[in-house]
Each structure stands twice: as structure tokens, then as C-alpha cells.
XYZ file of C-alpha atoms in Angstrom:
491
model
C 19.057 8.710 24.361
C 19.237 7.734 20.664
C 16.996 9.809 18.404
C 16.141 8.561 14.903
C 14.195 10.310 12.166
C 11.721 8.204 10.252
C 10.798 9.485 6.786
C 7.593 8.238 5.138
C 7.476 9.234 1.462
C 3.785 8.892 0.667
C 2.044 9.227 -2.652
C 1.185 12.878 -2.128
C 2.644 13.782 1.297
C 6.117 13.227 2.747
C 6.462 13.123 6.529
C 9.497 13.129 8.802
C 9.090 12.192 12.459
C 11.798 12.091 15.134
C 11.419 9.395 17.825
C 13.426 8.903 20.995
C 14.419 5.471 22.304
C 11.091 5.148 24.117
C 9.099 5.615 20.901
C 7.984 9.132 21.847
C 7.542 11.602 19.001
C 9.817 14.638 19.458
C 9.409 16.642 16.255
C 7.877 16.303 12.806
C 7.393 18.013 9.465
C 5.300 17.410 6.333
C 5.420 18.535 2.705
C 3.160 17.863 -0.238
C 4.626 16.485 -3.438
C 3.148 16.804 -6.898
C 1.160 14.011 -8.505
C 0.585 14.519 -12.225
C -2.675 13.176 -13.662
C -2.486 12.707 -17.448
C -4.796 11.369 -20.138
C -5.246 7.661 -20.613
C -5.190 6.926 -16.892
C -1.535 7.908 -16.578
C -0.276 9.065 -13.176
C 3.324 10.196 -12.766
C 5.685 11.831 -10.272
C 8.880 13.835 -10.564
C 11.705 12.182 -8.609
C 13.439 15.537 -8.097
C 10.269 16.936 -6.535
C 9.964 13.910 -4.248
C 13.592 14.312 -3.158
C 12.866 17.997 -2.483
C 10.128 17.050 -0.034
C 12.463 14.644 1.754
C 15.174 17.282 2.044
C 12.767 19.872 3.429
C 11.119 17.640 6.042
C 14.411 16.196 7.268
C 16.044 19.614 7.540
C 13.035 21.026 9.419
C 12.842 18.081 11.804
C 16.584 18.033 12.487
C 16.509 21.783 13.152
C 13.742 21.257 15.722
C 15.917 18.657 17.446
C 18.814 21.084 17.642
C 21.229 18.607 16.104
C 21.573 15.585 13.827
C 19.756 12.326 14.583
C 21.603 9.076 15.138
C 20.218 7.693 11.846
C 17.607 8.117 9.122
C 14.992 5.424 8.465
C 13.245 5.590 5.085
C 9.913 4.090 4.089
C 7.280 5.114 1.556
C 4.892 4.167 -1.216
C 5.441 0.899 -3.051
C 4.929 -0.434 -6.576
C 4.946 1.866 -9.604
C 8.098 2.129 -11.709
C 10.982 4.452 -10.792
C 13.541 4.168 -13.608
C 16.987 5.700 -13.028
C 20.355 5.851 -14.722
C 23.622 4.752 -13.101
C 23.848 8.050 -11.203
C 20.359 7.729 -9.748
C 18.780 10.335 -12.032
C 15.343 9.664 -13.461
C 15.343 8.691 -17.137
C 11.647 9.552 -17.288
C 9.010 10.653 -14.754
C 8.257 7.946 -12.223
C 5.086 5.990 -13.001
C 2.807 5.810 -9.955
C 1.240 2.662 -8.546
C -2.101 4.350 -9.370
C -1.274 4.437 -13.096
C -3.690 2.733 -15.478
C -1.896 2.864 -18.840
C -1.255 -0.887 -18.755
C -4.838 -1.864 -17.858
C -5.545 -3.489 -21.215
C -2.317 -5.467 -20.975
C -3.269 -6.840 -17.561
C -6.740 -7.654 -18.864
C -5.102 -9.610 -21.688
C -2.786 -11.399 -19.275
C -5.771 -12.317 -17.126
C -7.506 -13.778 -20.167
C -4.523 -15.756 -21.503
C -3.336 -17.125 -18.151
C -0.156 -15.041 -17.758
C -1.263 -13.595 -14.424
C -2.041 -17.069 -13.074
C 1.312 -18.400 -14.319
C 3.220 -15.642 -12.526
C 1.134 -16.239 -9.423
C 2.102 -19.920 -9.430
C 5.781 -18.938 -9.557
C 5.859 -16.132 -6.996
C 2.569 -15.968 -5.111
C 2.014 -12.422 -6.367
C -0.925 -11.170 -8.342
C -0.543 -8.299 -10.769
C -2.295 -5.020 -11.412
C -1.670 -2.202 -13.919
C 0.539 -0.149 -11.586
C 3.164 -2.816 -10.857
C 6.490 -3.557 -12.519
C 5.528 -6.319 -14.956
C 2.868 -4.594 -17.083
C 4.655 -1.241 -16.876
C 7.954 -2.697 -18.055
C 6.139 -4.550 -20.838
C 4.365 -1.336 -21.841
C 7.610 0.632 -22.006
C 9.362 -2.200 -23.826
C 6.793 -1.753 -26.589
C 6.299 2.013 -26.510
C 9.492 3.505 -25.004
C 12.356 1.070 -25.691
C 14.831 3.955 -25.768
C 13.852 4.833 -22.186
C 14.631 1.330 -20.971
C 17.916 1.397 -22.864
C 18.987 4.485 -20.875
C 17.983 2.990 -17.540
C 20.251 1.141 -15.132
C 17.710 0.426 -12.396
C 13.991 -0.336 -12.357
C 13.212 0.391 -8.734
C 10.730 1.966 -6.379
C 10.236 5.197 -4.490
C 12.183 4.298 -1.338
C 15.305 3.007 -3.079
C 15.190 5.924 -5.544
C 15.368 8.386 -2.633
C 17.982 6.295 -0.838
C 20.206 6.264 -3.924
C 20.138 10.063 -4.075
C 21.204 10.254 -0.433
C 23.749 7.435 -0.278
C 24.882 6.744 -3.829
C 23.896 3.094 -3.340
C 21.123 1.016 -4.903
C 19.418 -0.915 -2.107
C 15.975 -2.395 -2.754
C 14.202 -3.879 0.250
C 12.786 -7.348 -0.352
C 9.300 -6.111 0.532
C 9.407 -3.634 -2.344
C 10.887 -6.203 -4.725
C 8.109 -8.715 -4.032
C 5.578 -7.789 -6.708
C 5.503 -9.662 -8.994
C 8.813 -11.410 -9.760
C 10.262 -12.314 -6.363
C 10.002 -15.729 -4.770
C 9.467 -14.603 -1.154
C 11.025 -17.745 0.327
C 14.294 -17.692 -1.628
C 14.261 -13.889 -2.088
C 15.356 -14.393 -5.692
C 13.665 -13.366 -8.924
C 11.796 -15.955 -10.952
C 13.159 -16.123 -14.493
C 10.031 -18.055 -15.463
C 7.799 -15.192 -14.273
C 9.821 -12.674 -16.274
C 9.637 -14.900 -19.351
C 5.874 -15.344 -18.966
C 5.500 -11.558 -19.183
C 7.808 -11.354 -22.205
C 10.338 -9.107 -20.470
C 13.302 -11.383 -19.806
C 15.579 -8.773 -21.409
C 14.682 -6.332 -18.616
C 15.969 -8.597 -15.840
C 19.181 -6.563 -15.913
C 17.260 -3.619 -14.453
C 16.187 -5.499 -11.315
C 18.722 -5.200 -8.477
C 18.986 -8.124 -6.095
C 17.074 -7.430 -2.867
C 19.222 -6.107 -0.055
C 20.140 -8.603 2.650
C 18.218 -8.229 5.938
C 20.104 -5.883 8.216
C 21.550 -3.712 5.434
C 22.553 -0.233 6.627
C 23.655 2.473 4.180
C 25.321 5.803 4.906
C 24.947 9.380 3.674
C 27.510 10.213 1.011
C 28.858 13.723 0.456
C 25.986 14.675 -1.864
C 23.313 13.344 0.485
C 24.929 15.017 3.481
C 25.004 18.345 1.675
C 21.352 18.015 0.661
C 20.180 17.271 4.183
C 22.669 19.332 6.165
C 23.692 16.228 8.116
C 27.083 14.534 8.666
C 28.683 12.372 5.996
C 28.442 8.745 7.036
C 25.186 9.090 8.988
C 23.482 5.645 8.939
C 20.483 5.272 6.598
C 18.092 2.343 6.272
C 15.892 1.956 3.186
C 12.721 0.003 3.859
C 10.560 -1.890 4.364
C 8.051 0.041 2.280
C 4.937 1.555 3.818
C 2.663 -1.498 4.067
C 5.004 -3.681 6.168
C 6.413 -0.601 7.924
C 2.894 0.231 9.144
C 2.473 -3.348 10.357
C 5.691 -3.097 12.380
C 4.693 0.332 13.672
C 1.235 -0.922 14.671
C 2.575 -3.752 16.788
C 1.719 -6.697 14.511
C 3.976 -9.417 15.971
C 2.176 -12.764 16.275
C 1.271 -15.144 13.460
C -2.387 -14.611 12.554
C -2.443 -10.970 13.672
C -3.494 -8.435 11.081
C -3.475 -4.776 10.130
C -6.085 -2.709 8.313
C -4.754 0.504 6.755
C -7.576 2.885 5.876
C -5.732 5.211 3.529
C -5.579 5.857 -0.203
C -5.049 2.121 -0.373
C -7.264 -0.094 1.771
C -4.353 -2.319 2.720
C -5.109 -5.511 4.637
C -2.251 -7.655 5.927
C -1.891 -10.753 8.078
C 1.376 -12.041 9.567
C 2.159 -15.631 8.579
C 4.974 -18.141 9.074
C 4.572 -19.707 5.638
C 4.566 -18.422 2.087
C 3.753 -19.867 -1.329
C 1.701 -22.592 0.358
C -1.514 -21.649 -1.419
C -3.488 -18.490 -2.047
C -4.850 -17.979 1.473
C -8.128 -19.752 0.933
C -8.791 -18.399 -2.557
C -7.546 -19.406 -5.984
C -7.694 -15.788 -7.129
C -4.250 -14.641 -8.340
C -4.230 -11.525 -6.165
C -2.270 -10.039 -3.300
C 1.263 -11.043 -2.348
C 3.468 -12.396 0.408
C 5.680 -9.542 1.604
C 9.082 -10.320 3.087
C 9.606 -8.872 6.555
C 12.842 -8.155 8.469
C 12.160 -11.235 10.624
C 13.370 -14.569 9.150
C 10.540 -17.002 8.544
C 7.835 -14.346 8.727
C 5.830 -12.863 5.878
C 2.822 -10.591 5.542
C -0.023 -11.915 3.439
C -1.052 -8.612 1.885
C -4.267 -7.636 0.129
C -3.837 -3.963 -0.857
C -7.216 -3.012 -2.299
C -7.707 0.154 -4.363
C -10.923 1.158 -2.563
C -9.696 3.310 0.325
C -10.262 6.943 1.226
C -10.343 8.000 -2.427
C -13.788 6.380 -2.722
C -14.946 8.223 0.403
C -13.650 11.531 -0.926
C -15.496 10.907 -4.203
C -18.890 10.357 -2.560
C -18.347 13.313 -0.224
C -17.635 15.566 -3.201
C -20.600 14.098 -5.088
C -22.915 15.022 -2.207
C -21.408 18.468 -1.644
C -19.764 17.365 1.607
C -16.234 17.313 3.033
C -14.338 15.094 5.425
C -15.323 17.504 8.195
C -18.925 16.366 7.643
C -18.220 12.639 7.773
C -19.009 11.922 11.423
C -22.283 13.849 11.278
C -23.325 12.129 8.031
C -22.600 8.656 9.408
C -24.686 9.539 12.463
C -27.611 10.663 10.290
C -28.046 7.319 8.525
C -28.471 3.987 10.345
C -26.581 0.727 9.745
C -27.767 -0.514 6.373
C -28.122 3.051 5.004
C -31.904 2.746 4.599
C -31.362 0.073 1.932
C -28.799 1.945 -0.200
C -25.860 -0.269 -1.204
C -22.636 0.340 -3.089
C -19.676 -1.221 -4.824
C -16.661 1.008 -4.083
C -14.436 0.208 -7.089
C -13.772 3.734 -8.346
C -10.107 3.538 -9.316
C -9.438 3.974 -13.013
C -7.070 1.000 -12.721
C -9.838 -1.277 -11.440
C -9.125 -3.541 -8.475
C -6.110 -5.571 -7.370
C -7.186 -7.327 -4.150
C -8.658 -9.707 -3.167
C -9.235 -10.118 -6.904
C -7.659 -8.503 -9.954
C -9.859 -6.872 -12.578
C -8.843 -3.717 -14.446
C -12.499 -3.326 -15.493
C -13.893 -3.198 -11.943
C -16.203 -0.211 -11.490
C -18.299 1.285 -8.702
C -22.054 1.472 -8.181
C -24.683 3.034 -5.936
C -27.918 1.038 -5.803
C -31.324 1.371 -4.199
C -31.587 5.164 -4.264
C -34.895 6.989 -4.278
C -36.066 10.539 -3.650
C -36.608 9.537 -0.033
C -32.880 8.975 0.508
C -30.408 11.587 1.702
C -26.785 12.340 1.060
C -26.083 10.704 4.442
C -27.453 7.413 3.087
C -25.185 7.618 0.034
C -22.114 8.375 2.144
C -22.866 5.603 4.653
C -23.466 3.115 1.819
C -20.015 3.792 0.357
C -18.366 3.623 3.809
C -20.107 0.309 4.469
C -19.008 -1.014 1.068
C -15.397 -0.157 1.912
C -15.892 -2.009 5.201
C -17.206 -5.061 3.342
C -14.202 -4.899 1.003
C -11.934 -4.885 4.078
C -13.686 -7.955 5.459
C -13.329 -9.718 2.100
C -9.593 -8.945 2.026
C -8.920 -9.938 5.650
C -10.823 -13.206 5.275
C -8.824 -13.988 2.146
C -5.557 -13.119 3.908
C -6.364 -15.514 6.751
C -6.891 -13.254 9.774
C -7.200 -15.322 12.973
C -5.619 -13.124 15.669
C -5.848 -9.547 16.831
C -6.486 -6.697 14.393
C -4.833 -3.292 14.451
C -5.899 -0.393 12.257
C -4.261 2.838 11.162
C -4.508 5.459 8.433
C -6.470 8.650 8.015
C -9.822 6.878 7.934
C -9.405 5.618 11.503
C -9.421 9.191 12.831
C -13.190 9.198 12.346
C -14.715 7.550 15.395
C -17.962 6.588 13.628
C -16.120 5.098 10.637
C -13.784 3.126 12.926
C -16.907 1.858 14.722
C -18.415 0.891 11.373
C -15.337 -1.211 10.533
C -15.480 -2.974 13.922
C -19.201 -3.677 13.466
C -18.786 -5.087 9.931
C -15.716 -7.147 10.840
C -17.345 -8.358 14.051
C -14.141 -8.008 16.052
C -12.206 -5.603 18.263
C -9.939 -3.129 16.481
C -6.807 -1.740 18.161
C -5.820 1.733 16.906
C -2.310 2.938 17.857
C -2.170 6.234 19.722
C 0.833 7.170 17.577
C -0.641 8.131 14.199
C 2.588 8.101 12.156
C 3.019 4.345 12.382
C 4.797 4.064 9.020
C 7.642 6.284 10.184
C 7.629 4.521 13.565
C 7.849 1.117 11.881
C 10.789 2.258 9.765
C 12.535 3.512 12.902
C 11.902 0.224 14.724
C 13.460 -1.693 11.830
C 16.417 0.713 11.769
C 17.035 0.152 15.486
C 16.987 -3.600 14.866
C 19.475 -3.291 12.013
C 21.713 -0.972 14.051
C 21.746 -3.384 16.977
C 19.968 -0.968 19.303
C 17.534 -2.138 22.008
C 13.799 -2.029 21.364
C 11.648 0.807 22.688
C 11.525 1.191 26.449
C 7.883 2.297 26.690
C 4.816 0.124 25.904
C 2.791 1.128 22.874
C -0.588 2.694 23.600
C -3.798 1.806 21.743
C -7.451 2.745 21.820
C -9.853 -0.085 21.196
C -13.133 -0.148 19.285
C -15.507 -2.996 20.130
C -18.161 -4.304 17.713
C -21.764 -3.621 18.728
C -23.824 -6.828 19.016
C -26.973 -4.986 17.935
C -25.444 -4.372 14.492
C -24.308 -7.925 13.838
C -27.412 -9.146 12.008
C -27.607 -6.078 9.760
C -23.992 -6.397 8.711
C -24.004 -10.162 8.251
C -26.897 -9.730 5.838
C -25.199 -6.689 4.295
C -21.968 -8.583 3.700
C -23.820 -11.447 2.028
C -25.619 -8.919 -0.193
C -22.293 -7.218 -1.017
C -20.620 -10.488 -2.016
C -23.585 -11.476 -4.195
C -23.586 -8.057 -5.889
C -19.843 -8.313 -6.446
C -20.163 -11.752 -8.036
C -22.898 -10.472 -10.360
C -20.848 -7.399 -11.289
C -17.765 -9.470 -12.022
C -19.791 -11.575 -14.427
C -20.810 -8.349 -16.206
C -17.238 -7.021 -16.251
C -16.319 -10.221 -18.048
C -12.998 -10.913 -16.349
C -11.814 -14.506 -15.884
C -12.646 -16.388 -12.677
C -10.642 -19.090 -10.936
C -11.585 -22.106 -8.903
C -9.466 -24.245 -6.591
C -8.802 -26.667 -9.463
C -7.158 -24.028 -11.704
């Protein structure tokens, strides 16, 4: 029985999970990493601290197994900017995907057409926390930092380099915003449009599908595992969750209710048009399967918006189910826009100036109405993203938000379709392990994956159809106030 450890390096929590060949979880460990919030919307992480969390969870999980696994499978957060020197050491703190320091730059690129030009070349939109605006920002403000760097990478490949001594960037990570997902090569025109052609040297070519690395002496010593142990690095967490949630057929989708409200749909074509919208947002993510991509809409309006309204009303996540039960569908007329990230929104539209709202409140309303209104708004945002991504098949869902039965029911009601929630909660780690088994030539899992299903309630359909129309109208009006550019099919 081959046992693999999947490691999911999240934004604030790192998890290691050991799975046997049947897909059964055998042992696990978690550690929190530090996220540094600075002035000016800056959000950074210490690579050494992130590596510490990986070392601790892998050591703890391997100890519980009583011996080394057959391989390690890495996945984790995407985007941001993880600059390293030739030895894999950080030349500055990693810049998180949540960072907003380049918001004004993205706003300028939206206004002058740069974002649309890059989108035409690669099918990727841009937002403040991705490579292009961050590299442009550092080129202007920290040129000496870029001069010291050898690699502009991501979280997963940064960790993998520390463990293996090799730079190996998965094509899914490399997608945004310079990669042509069909050719898996960087667009020189996209780099030039952003004024950062000189930084092309920092972008490693994406690893070929099937790439397997191995622990070097330093990595083996860190983890207490044998030198030469196989290591896979990617795909990053969005596509890894899709693989782990059983998304296999074209048209099937995944809703991740986490810090990011990530909506994805599996497709057999890429760069054929923006999924029914001319908005330069989202991306086509390369998958391990040839000829298959994920049309991804990773919105910024996930559980962080829920946590905000819970704190605002003096509540906690432990109160969520009760609060949702105390307010009916439609929240007694209270409505919301859930755009609370300091970096604005990135899918299914890009606007660094996007901001949240609560409307329709009176003294007659309760905190339950406010909480339900925000939860419903997040549900409407999910529907907007999944429609834009082209969902036509089954829909799976995962992430911390799906652990709430009432909130999962709310999503099913708003989307008007059945949702399949995997029984295995650590689907990112499971997806990484499934990809590792594929790359290692091992057979697929021997046991069928288990799901619980949530059916939409017909009695709620009318309320939520009207609510979605109201949400879209409010969003259009707000976008006109924010002043960002709009696109039509002719652009």
C-alpha cells in the first residue's frame, strides 16, 4: 500500500495529510504561518516561516505513519510574488496575492487598455496581487531587489526549491498573466505591454507535465526523510481542489468557499473568447491533463466578507447557522455588495476600487438580517462567476464555508442546482496526491469518492431569481460610481 503525504501551503495555514492508495486519510497535521499586514494595503509573508510550517507538518505526519511516505505532493496558494536568489533564499519578504500596493497601477492599466491588451494575448485578467503589477511596482520602487533576484516565482515552487534545490514552476501557477495556456509559453507582447520586458529573465519556463523532483540533502535533513524521496510541485490550490473534488468532465465546475471565492469550470478549449463576457478577468488554468483547462474566476469575496459582518454584529462563526435560520431568504429586504477586499475585485470583473455595501437597513432589522444579506451577496457573486465561466455540468463545492449546512443550502438555492460536497475535507492535499500518483505512474485510487449532496429548494427559487436580478443591477450602478472602464463584446 503506497502512502503519500499531500502538503497544502495555504495563505495562513499549512496542512499535511497522508493518504493511502484508496484515498483514505491516515494522519494529518496543521500549523499557522504569519501574515504581515502593513500600511498602504501591503500584505507580506516570510518564506522562512512558511518553510518552517511545512517542515513541522511533514515531520508530525510522517511520525504518525511510523515511517517515510512514498512521496511528497505539494500544493498551495497562488499568485503574489515570491522573489528568490539562485540559492532559493528570499531577496525580500514574499508579497501576498492579497496585497494592494499596486492597485493604482492596475487602475491605470484598466484605463489605458493595458489590461485588455494582456488579456487578448493570454486570456488572463490582472489584479493588484499578481506578477505583472507587482513586478512593475518593484521595477520602479525597488530596482535593487529585482537585480538581486534570480527567480520570480510563487509559494509552491519557493517551498519546492528549498526541499529539492530545483526551480520547478507548475504551468497552473505560471498562468497569470503572461502565459499562453495553449502553448505554455510566455507572451513577450504581454510583458512589453506592462513595461517589464527586462524582467522576463526572472520567469522560469513552466515545468513539463509529469515532472517529478527529489529531496536533496538539505531538504531531507529539514524533513527527516530519505534523500531522493520523490516530490511533486503543483498544481496550485485552485486546480488541486478541482482534482481533489472529482471535477473530471468538460462543463463540470467547482465552487471553493474559502478566503477566495474560487469558481472554476473544466473546458476543452482555451483562448477562444472570454467565456461569454468581454470583461478582461479570470484565467484559463493549465491542468495535468493534455487538452483540458480550468476556466477560473477567483473572486475576492469569500469567507473574509463573512468574518467581517460577523465581527461587525458581535457574532462568530459558531453563530452562523443560528443567524441564517433567524432570517428568511431575502433577509427582510436587506441587500449587500460583498466587495470588502482592500485590493478591490478580480473576478468576474477587475476593479481595484470595488467596495462593499449594506442597503435597506432600518431599526426593525436584526444582526441576522445583516449576516444573511452578506451571505446571499456572496452566493450571488458565485452565481455571477460560474455563469461567466460557463458552468453546464455538475457542481462540486469545498472550503470552510461549505461546513455550514445552512450556508451550503443557501448556495444551492441561489444557484438553482445540486451541489456535491466531498466527504474528504482536505481536497487540495488530496488533489495534489492524485496528481503525484499520476506522475509517478501509480494506479488511481481503489475506493470511490464519497459526497453529500445539497438540493435547491423550489420554494426559494422566485426569491433568489429576483434577488440575483437586484444584485446585478446594484452592481452595475456601483461600478458606474466606482468609475472603472467597462467592456462590450466589440472591444
